Amino acid sequence: MTTFHARKLDDDDENSAGAMGFLDHLEELRKRLIRACIAIAVGMGVSWFFIDRIADFVLAQILRTLPPGSELIYTNPSDGFAFWFNLSLIAGIALAAPFVIYQVWGFIAPGLYSHEKKFVVPFVLFTAIGTLLGALFANYLLFPGMMKFFGTFSTGKIRMLPSINETFDHYLLMMLGMIAVFQLPTLVYFLAKLRLVTAGFLWRNFKYAILIIFIAAALLTASPDWWNQTAFALPMVGLYLISIGIAWVVGPRDQESTDRLSRSIKLGLLVAASHLQWGDAHRKRSSGPRLVHPQR
C-alpha cells in the first residue's frame, strides 16, 4: 500500500503543477485583457471630445471619392448612433494601440530567453509604425481608389446613393486589413532575428505565398469583386518582397548558416513530435487501470 500511495501522490503533484501553470497563464491573460480594455475605454473617452473633428476628417475622405453632389444617407434610425459609436471605438483603439501592443508583449515575454526580451522596444516601435503606414495607405490610396472605381458605374439611369454605415464598413475593413498587412515586415524581421526564417526560404516559397495572399485577400474583403481582392493582394505581395529583403539583411545569408537553421527546424519538429507521442502514451497508461500489489 505504501508504494501505491506514493505513486498516487506523485501523480497528483504533477497534475497540480500543470494545472497551476495553466491557471497562472489564464490569470495573466485576464489581467492583460482587462488593462487593454481599460486603455481602449480611456481612449474612447478622450476621442469623444474631438469626435466632430474626427468625423469631419473621415467623412471628407469618403465624400471626396464620390461623384459630385453625392451625400451619405441612412435609413435605419439606429445607423446614425452606430456610426458615431464605431468611430469613437476606432479612435480609442488607435490611441490605446501602443499600450495594447505592450500588453501583448508582456504576455509573451515570459516565454522568451533573456536575450530575446530586449526586442520589446523595436517590437512596439515597428508595430506602431506599421499601424500608421497601413492606416495612411488605406485612407489616402486604397479606399479612394476603390470608391472612385465603384463611382464610375453611376450614370444617369443608375445613381449611387451610398449608405453611411455600409460605406464606413468598407472604410473600416480596408483600414484594419491594411494595418494587419503592414505588420508583415515586422513579423519577418523578428522571425529572421530569431533565426526561424531566412530570405532563401521566403523566396523559394514565393509561389505558395502568392496563393495564400489571394486567399487571405478574398477572406478579408468578403466580396466576389475582383477589384477588391486585387487591391488587397497587391500591397501584400509588395510587402512580402520587402520582407524578403529584410530577412536577407538581418538573417543568416551564408549557406552554412542556412543549412544549420534548416537542421535546427527539423530537429525541433522531431523533438516536438516525440514529446507529443510520449505524452499521448503517458496519458493512455495513466487513464487505464493500474494494479499495484502491496509490499510484504
mmCIF file of C-alpha atoms in Angstrom:
data_model
loop_
_atom_site.group_PDB
_atom_site.id
_atom_site.type_symbol
_atom_site.label_atom_id
_atom_site.label_comp_id
_atom_site.label_asym_id
_atom_site.label_seq_id
_atom_site.Cartn_x
_atom_site.Cartn_y
_atom_site.Cartn_z
ATOM 1 C CA MET A 1 0.000 0.000 0.000
ATOM 2 C CA THR A 2 2.886 2.344 0.634
ATOM 3 C CA THR A 3 4.071 2.157 -2.970
ATOM 4 C CA PHE A 4 0.540 2.705 -4.273
ATOM 5 C CA HIS A 5 0.055 5.852 -2.154
ATOM 6 C CA ALA A 6 3.480 7.192 -3.107
ATOM 7 C CA ARG A 7 2.744 6.858 -6.817
ATOM 8 C CA LYS A 8 -0.681 8.397 -6.381
ATOM 9 C CA LEU A 9 0.785 11.382 -4.554
ATOM 10 C CA ASP A 10 3.420 11.866 -7.267
ATOM 11 C CA ASP A 11 0.748 11.853 -9.977
ATOM 12 C CA ASP A 12 -1.363 14.323 -8.005
ATOM 13 C CA ASP A 13 1.631 16.653 -7.590
ATOM 14 C CA GLU A 14 2.379 16.570 -11.324
ATOM 15 C CA ASN A 15 -1.241 17.276 -12.224
ATOM 16 C CA SER A 16 -1.427 20.099 -9.669
ATOM 17 C CA ALA A 17 1.760 21.698 -11.004
ATOM 18 C CA GLY A 18 0.497 21.533 -14.594
ATOM 19 C CA ALA A 19 -2.923 22.862 -13.630
ATOM 20 C CA MET A 20 -1.432 25.708 -11.634
ATOM 21 C CA GLY A 21 0.828 26.631 -14.547
ATOM 22 C CA PHE A 22 -2.126 26.712 -16.911
ATOM 23 C CA LEU A 23 -4.244 28.698 -14.444
ATOM 24 C CA ASP A 24 -1.408 31.173 -13.952
ATOM 25 C CA HIS A 25 -1.315 31.752 -17.708
ATOM 26 C CA LEU A 26 -5.081 32.301 -17.768
ATOM 27 C CA GLU A 27 -4.848 34.747 -14.884
ATOM 28 C CA GLU A 28 -2.062 36.668 -16.624
ATOM 29 C CA LEU A 29 -4.082 36.754 -19.846
ATOM 30 C CA ARG A 30 -7.129 38.024 -17.952
ATOM 31 C CA LYS A 31 -5.121 40.862 -16.377
ATOM 32 C CA ARG A 32 -3.638 41.876 -19.727
ATOM 33 C CA LEU A 33 -7.054 41.865 -21.406
ATOM 34 C CA ILE A 34 -8.598 43.965 -18.633
ATOM 35 C CA ARG A 35 -5.793 46.523 -18.871
ATOM 36 C CA ALA A 36 -6.133 46.664 -22.658
ATOM 37 C CA CYS A 37 -9.920 47.160 -22.414
ATOM 38 C CA ILE A 38 -9.484 49.929 -19.823
ATOM 39 C CA ALA A 39 -6.958 51.654 -22.087
ATOM 40 C CA ILE A 40 -9.359 51.438 -25.044
ATOM 41 C CA ALA A 41 -12.201 52.825 -22.898
ATOM 42 C CA VAL A 42 -9.995 55.740 -21.834
ATOM 43 C CA GLY A 43 -9.050 56.310 -25.475
ATOM 44 C CA MET A 44 -12.751 56.368 -26.423
ATOM 45 C CA GLY A 45 -13.415 58.933 -23.696
ATOM 46 C CA VAL A 46 -10.599 61.165 -24.908
ATOM 47 C CA SER A 47 -11.584 60.834 -28.562
ATOM 48 C CA TRP A 48 -15.210 61.739 -27.783
ATOM 49 C CA PHE A 49 -14.123 65.315 -27.028
ATOM 50 C CA PHE A 50 -12.759 65.538 -30.585
ATOM 51 C CA ILE A 51 -15.332 63.334 -32.293
ATOM 52 C CA ASP A 52 -16.626 66.156 -34.521
ATOM 53 C CA ARG A 53 -13.159 66.794 -35.951
ATOM 54 C CA ILE A 54 -12.529 63.071 -36.387
ATOM 55 C CA ALA A 55 -15.890 62.632 -38.128
ATOM 56 C CA ASP A 56 -15.208 65.600 -40.425
ATOM 57 C CA PHE A 57 -11.859 64.088 -41.384
ATOM 58 C CA VAL A 58 -13.294 60.623 -42.089
ATOM 59 C CA LEU A 59 -16.364 61.917 -43.925
ATOM 60 C CA ALA A 60 -14.220 64.274 -46.008
ATOM 61 C CA GLN A 61 -12.089 61.295 -47.130
ATOM 62 C CA ILE A 62 -15.249 59.416 -48.109
ATOM 63 C CA LEU A 63 -17.121 62.262 -49.820
ATOM 64 C CA ARG A 64 -14.176 63.348 -51.953
ATOM 65 C CA THR A 65 -14.198 59.939 -53.627
ATOM 66 C CA LEU A 66 -17.907 60.045 -54.567
ATOM 67 C CA PRO A 67 -19.452 61.666 -57.644
ATOM 68 C CA PRO A 68 -20.150 65.416 -57.296
ATOM 69 C CA GLY A 69 -23.324 66.152 -55.346
ATOM 70 C CA SER A 70 -23.380 62.783 -53.584
ATOM 71 C CA GLU A 71 -24.468 62.506 -49.975
ATOM 72 C CA LEU A 72 -24.250 59.807 -47.340
ATOM 73 C CA ILE A 73 -27.629 58.619 -46.090
ATOM 74 C CA TYR A 74 -29.012 56.154 -43.567
ATOM 75 C CA THR A 75 -32.462 54.579 -43.483
ATOM 76 C CA ASN A 76 -32.295 52.675 -40.206
ATOM 77 C CA PRO A 77 -32.765 55.115 -37.285
ATOM 78 C CA SER A 78 -30.048 53.386 -35.258
ATOM 79 C CA ASP A 79 -27.438 53.654 -38.022
ATOM 80 C CA GLY A 80 -26.557 57.227 -37.081
ATOM 81 C CA PHE A 81 -25.750 56.274 -33.485
ATOM 82 C CA ALA A 82 -23.858 53.190 -34.667
ATOM 83 C CA PHE A 83 -21.648 55.362 -36.876
ATOM 84 C CA TRP A 84 -20.660 57.721 -34.044
ATOM 85 C CA PHE A 85 -20.074 54.868 -31.606
ATOM 86 C CA ASN A 86 -17.958 52.863 -34.061
ATOM 87 C CA LEU A 87 -15.989 55.965 -34.942
ATOM 88 C CA SER A 88 -15.178 56.675 -31.283
ATOM 89 C CA LEU A 89 -14.289 52.990 -30.778
ATOM 90 C CA ILE A 90 -11.821 53.005 -33.658
ATOM 91 C CA ALA A 91 -10.298 56.273 -32.457
ATOM 92 C CA GLY A 92 -9.991 54.847 -28.935
ATOM 93 C CA ILE A 93 -8.253 51.728 -30.244
ATOM 94 C CA ALA A 94 -5.866 53.896 -32.266
ATOM 95 C CA LEU A 95 -4.971 55.979 -29.202
ATOM 96 C CA ALA A 96 -4.518 52.930 -26.985
ATOM 97 C CA ALA A 97 -2.641 50.889 -29.607
ATOM 98 C CA PRO A 98 0.896 51.341 -28.148
ATOM 99 C CA PHE A 99 -0.281 50.326 -24.674
ATOM 100 C CA VAL A 100 -2.245 47.364 -26.047
ATOM 101 C CA ILE A 101 0.790 46.209 -28.036
ATOM 102 C CA TYR A 102 2.897 46.464 -24.886
ATOM 103 C CA GLN A 103 0.373 44.255 -23.062
ATOM 104 C CA VAL A 104 0.669 41.677 -25.834
ATOM 105 C CA TRP A 105 4.435 41.720 -25.452
ATOM 106 C CA GLY A 106 4.128 41.467 -21.665
ATOM 107 C CA PHE A 107 2.091 38.292 -22.060
ATOM 108 C CA ILE A 108 4.503 36.515 -24.424
ATOM 109 C CA ALA A 109 7.756 37.838 -22.900
ATOM 110 C CA PRO A 110 7.947 35.303 -20.014
ATOM 111 C CA GLY A 111 8.260 32.512 -22.588
ATOM 112 C CA LEU A 112 11.323 34.105 -24.202
ATOM 113 C CA TYR A 113 15.012 33.922 -23.371
ATOM 114 C CA SER A 114 16.690 36.863 -21.689
ATOM 115 C CA HIS A 115 18.487 37.945 -24.867
ATOM 116 C CA GLU A 116 15.175 37.868 -26.765
ATOM 117 C CA LYS A 117 13.372 40.129 -24.289
ATOM 118 C CA LYS A 118 15.471 43.096 -25.419
ATOM 119 C CA PHE A 119 13.310 43.203 -28.572
ATOM 120 C CA VAL A 120 10.455 44.865 -26.647
ATOM 121 C CA VAL A 121 11.334 48.403 -27.804
ATOM 122 C CA PRO A 122 11.724 47.584 -31.519
ATOM 123 C CA PHE A 123 8.621 45.350 -31.307
ATOM 124 C CA VAL A 124 6.416 48.196 -30.038
ATOM 125 C CA LEU A 125 8.093 50.774 -32.305
ATOM 126 C CA PHE A 126 7.904 48.767 -35.541
ATOM 127 C CA THR A 127 4.337 47.651 -34.834
ATOM 128 C CA ALA A 128 3.270 51.260 -34.250
ATOM 129 C CA ILE A 129 4.988 52.345 -37.479
ATOM 130 C CA GLY A 130 3.320 49.520 -39.409
ATOM 131 C CA THR A 131 -0.058 50.521 -37.959
ATOM 132 C CA LEU A 132 0.431 54.139 -39.002
ATOM 133 C CA LEU A 133 1.632 53.287 -42.520
ATOM 134 C CA GLY A 134 -1.219 50.827 -43.039
ATOM 135 C CA ALA A 135 -3.806 53.375 -41.929
ATOM 136 C CA LEU A 136 -2.337 56.088 -44.189
ATOM 137 C CA PHE A 137 -2.173 53.730 -47.160
ATOM 138 C CA ALA A 138 -5.808 52.702 -46.728
ATOM 139 C CA ASN A 139 -7.007 56.260 -46.138
ATOM 140 C CA TYR A 140 -5.219 58.069 -48.966
ATOM 141 C CA LEU A 141 -4.686 55.396 -51.630
ATOM 142 C CA LEU A 142 -6.637 52.171 -51.306
ATOM 143 C CA PHE A 143 -10.076 53.379 -50.201
ATOM 144 C CA PRO A 144 -10.243 56.390 -52.564
ATOM 145 C CA GLY A 145 -9.211 54.177 -55.468
ATOM 146 C CA MET A 146 -11.888 51.628 -54.657
ATOM 147 C CA MET A 147 -14.653 54.239 -54.254
ATOM 148 C CA LYS A 148 -13.702 56.032 -57.460
ATOM 149 C CA PHE A 149 -13.804 52.726 -59.287
ATOM 150 C CA PHE A 150 -17.302 51.986 -57.970
ATOM 151 C CA GLY A 151 -18.378 55.559 -58.716
ATOM 152 C CA THR A 152 -17.664 55.122 -62.428
ATOM 153 C CA PHE A 153 -20.742 52.896 -62.679
ATOM 154 C CA SER A 154 -23.022 55.736 -61.548
ATOM 155 C CA THR A 155 -24.792 57.066 -64.667
ATOM 156 C CA GLY A 156 -27.918 58.998 -65.452
ATOM 157 C CA LYS A 157 -30.077 55.906 -65.075
ATOM 158 C CA ILE A 158 -28.196 54.302 -62.186
ATOM 159 C CA ARG A 159 -27.400 56.673 -59.358
ATOM 160 C CA MET A 160 -25.063 55.848 -56.496
ATOM 161 C CA LEU A 161 -26.636 56.610 -53.090
ATOM 162 C CA PRO A 162 -24.224 55.111 -50.553
ATOM 163 C CA SER A 163 -25.344 54.377 -47.013
ATOM 164 C CA ILE A 164 -23.178 55.799 -44.243
ATOM 165 C CA ASN A 165 -22.822 52.506 -42.364
ATOM 166 C CA GLU A 166 -22.121 50.357 -45.424
ATOM 167 C CA THR A 167 -19.584 52.868 -46.730
ATOM 168 C CA PHE A 168 -17.952 53.205 -43.315
ATOM 169 C CA ASP A 169 -17.822 49.405 -43.046
ATOM 170 C CA HIS A 170 -15.822 49.321 -46.302
ATOM 171 C CA TYR A 171 -13.578 52.082 -44.975
ATOM 172 C CA LEU A 172 -13.072 50.305 -41.651
ATOM 173 C CA LEU A 173 -12.472 46.903 -43.237
ATOM 174 C CA MET A 174 -9.781 48.279 -45.512
ATOM 175 C CA MET A 175 -8.227 50.223 -42.650
ATOM 176 C CA LEU A 176 -7.977 47.190 -40.355
ATOM 177 C CA GLY A 177 -6.914 44.925 -43.213
ATOM 178 C CA MET A 178 -4.057 47.200 -44.234
ATOM 179 C CA ILE A 179 -2.955 47.656 -40.626
ATOM 180 C CA ALA A 180 -2.691 43.875 -40.316
ATOM 181 C CA VAL A 181 -0.948 43.545 -43.688
ATOM 182 C CA PHE A 182 1.654 46.192 -42.858
ATOM 183 C CA GLN A 183 2.754 44.146 -39.843
ATOM 184 C CA LEU A 184 4.287 41.541 -42.186
ATOM 185 C CA PRO A 185 7.764 43.167 -42.393
ATOM 186 C CA THR A 186 7.840 43.490 -38.600
ATOM 187 C CA LEU A 187 6.885 39.841 -38.182
ATOM 188 C CA VAL A 188 9.533 38.678 -40.662
ATOM 189 C CA TYR A 189 12.147 40.925 -39.015
ATOM 190 C CA PHE A 190 11.740 39.239 -35.640
ATOM 191 C CA LEU A 191 11.448 35.754 -37.112
ATOM 192 C CA ALA A 192 14.684 36.365 -39.006
ATOM 193 C CA LYS A 193 16.397 37.747 -35.903
ATOM 194 C CA LEU A 194 15.336 34.613 -34.034
ATOM 195 C CA ARG A 195 16.643 32.533 -36.988
ATOM 196 C CA LEU A 196 13.248 30.979 -37.641
ATOM 197 C CA VAL A 197 13.040 32.092 -41.294
ATOM 198 C CA THR A 198 15.549 33.058 -43.973
ATOM 199 C CA ALA A 199 15.379 35.063 -47.172
ATOM 200 C CA GLY A 200 16.044 31.894 -49.176
ATOM 201 C CA PHE A 201 13.136 30.111 -47.523
ATOM 202 C CA LEU A 202 10.770 33.009 -48.261
ATOM 203 C CA TRP A 203 11.933 33.272 -51.877
ATOM 204 C CA ARG A 204 11.641 29.536 -52.546
ATOM 205 C CA ASN A 205 8.063 29.576 -51.272
ATOM 206 C CA PHE A 206 7.072 32.748 -53.130
ATOM 207 C CA LYS A 207 4.563 30.935 -55.377
ATOM 208 C CA TYR A 208 2.811 29.470 -52.346
ATOM 209 C CA ALA A 209 2.815 32.892 -50.702
ATOM 210 C CA ILE A 210 1.014 34.357 -53.734
ATOM 211 C CA LEU A 211 -1.705 31.728 -53.391
ATOM 212 C CA ILE A 212 -2.073 32.360 -49.643
ATOM 213 C CA ILE A 213 -2.119 36.133 -50.227
ATOM 214 C CA PHE A 214 -5.016 35.964 -52.683
ATOM 215 C CA ILE A 215 -6.917 33.579 -50.401
ATOM 216 C CA ALA A 216 -6.390 35.989 -47.495
ATOM 217 C CA ALA A 217 -7.487 38.918 -49.685
ATOM 218 C CA ALA A 218 -10.693 37.075 -50.592
ATOM 219 C CA LEU A 219 -11.394 36.369 -46.922
ATOM 220 C CA LEU A 220 -10.618 39.921 -45.800
ATOM 221 C CA THR A 221 -12.768 41.595 -48.431
ATOM 222 C CA ALA A 222 -15.622 39.062 -48.108
ATOM 223 C CA SER A 223 -16.601 40.176 -51.604
ATOM 224 C CA PRO A 224 -16.625 38.442 -55.005
ATOM 225 C CA ASP A 225 -15.388 41.644 -56.703
ATOM 226 C CA TRP A 226 -12.011 41.028 -58.314
ATOM 227 C CA TRP A 227 -11.086 44.699 -57.820
ATOM 228 C CA ASN A 228 -11.362 44.491 -54.028
ATOM 229 C CA GLN A 229 -9.352 41.290 -53.886
ATOM 230 C CA THR A 230 -6.633 42.627 -56.185
ATOM 231 C CA ALA A 231 -6.482 45.916 -54.267
ATOM 232 C CA PHE A 232 -5.800 43.958 -51.085
ATOM 233 C CA ALA A 233 -3.455 41.441 -52.665
ATOM 234 C CA LEU A 234 -1.039 43.790 -54.465
ATOM 235 C CA PRO A 235 0.166 45.601 -51.301
ATOM 236 C CA MET A 236 0.598 42.229 -49.609
ATOM 237 C CA VAL A 237 2.758 40.980 -52.481
ATOM 238 C CA GLY A 238 4.873 44.132 -52.302
ATOM 239 C CA LEU A 239 5.287 43.820 -48.539
ATOM 240 C CA TYR A 240 6.237 40.162 -48.932
ATOM 241 C CA LEU A 241 9.041 41.145 -51.309
ATOM 242 C CA ILE A 242 10.159 43.832 -48.864
ATOM 243 C CA SER A 243 10.115 41.211 -46.110
ATOM 244 C CA ILE A 244 12.443 39.008 -48.168
ATOM 245 C CA GLY A 245 14.913 41.901 -48.313
ATOM 246 C CA ILE A 246 14.590 42.444 -44.553
ATOM 247 C CA ALA A 247 15.211 38.746 -43.878
ATOM 248 C CA TRP A 248 18.270 38.864 -46.163
ATOM 249 C CA VAL A 249 19.715 41.826 -44.232
ATOM 250 C CA VAL A 250 19.102 40.665 -40.651
ATOM 251 C CA GLY A 251 19.105 36.871 -41.091
ATOM 252 C CA PRO A 252 21.802 34.317 -41.927
ATOM 253 C CA ARG A 253 22.905 34.633 -45.548
ATOM 254 C CA ASP A 254 25.680 32.072 -45.890
ATOM 255 C CA GLN A 255 24.861 28.523 -46.886
ATOM 256 C CA GLU A 256 26.320 27.060 -43.697
ATOM 257 C CA SER A 257 24.040 29.167 -41.506
ATOM 258 C CA THR A 258 21.060 28.377 -43.708
ATOM 259 C CA ASP A 259 21.761 24.636 -43.530
ATOM 260 C CA ARG A 260 22.211 24.870 -39.766
ATOM 261 C CA LEU A 261 18.896 26.713 -39.479
ATOM 262 C CA SER A 262 17.168 24.072 -41.584
ATOM 263 C CA ARG A 263 18.620 21.290 -39.425
ATOM 264 C CA SER A 264 17.548 23.135 -36.266
ATOM 265 C CA ILE A 265 13.980 23.482 -37.522
ATOM 266 C CA LYS A 266 13.816 19.803 -38.474
ATOM 267 C CA LEU A 267 15.296 18.811 -35.120
ATOM 268 C CA GLY A 268 12.789 20.987 -33.288
ATOM 269 C CA LEU A 269 9.895 19.412 -35.178
ATOM 270 C CA LEU A 270 11.260 15.940 -34.422
ATOM 271 C CA VAL A 271 11.597 16.717 -30.718
ATOM 272 C CA ALA A 272 8.080 18.202 -30.619
ATOM 273 C CA ALA A 273 6.639 15.127 -32.327
ATOM 274 C CA SER A 274 8.495 12.861 -29.883
ATOM 275 C CA HIS A 275 7.116 14.796 -26.912
ATOM 276 C CA LEU A 276 3.597 14.601 -28.287
ATOM 277 C CA GLN A 277 3.935 10.851 -28.843
ATOM 278 C CA TRP A 278 5.356 10.347 -25.350
ATOM 279 C CA GLY A 279 2.609 12.473 -23.802
ATOM 280 C CA ASP A 280 -0.088 10.516 -25.623
ATOM 281 C CA ALA A 281 1.373 7.194 -24.466
ATOM 282 C CA HIS A 282 1.689 8.531 -20.904
ATOM 283 C CA ARG A 283 -1.956 9.634 -20.863
ATOM 284 C CA LYS A 284 -3.058 6.223 -22.118
ATOM 285 C CA ARG A 285 -1.096 4.480 -19.365
ATOM 286 C CA SER A 286 -2.432 6.886 -16.739
ATOM 287 C CA SER A 287 -6.054 6.530 -17.843
ATOM 288 C CA GLY A 288 -6.003 2.719 -17.814
ATOM 289 C CA PRO A 289 -6.481 0.557 -14.735
ATOM 290 C CA ARG A 290 -3.377 0.199 -12.648
ATOM 291 C CA LEU A 291 -2.992 -2.531 -10.057
ATOM 292 C CA VAL A 292 -0.179 -2.334 -7.534
ATOM 293 C CA HIS A 293 0.408 -5.179 -5.111
ATOM 294 C CA PRO A 294 1.127 -4.127 -1.540
ATOM 295 C CA GLN A 295 4.573 -4.744 -0.190
ATOM 296 C CA ARG A 296 5.031 -7.704 2.073
#
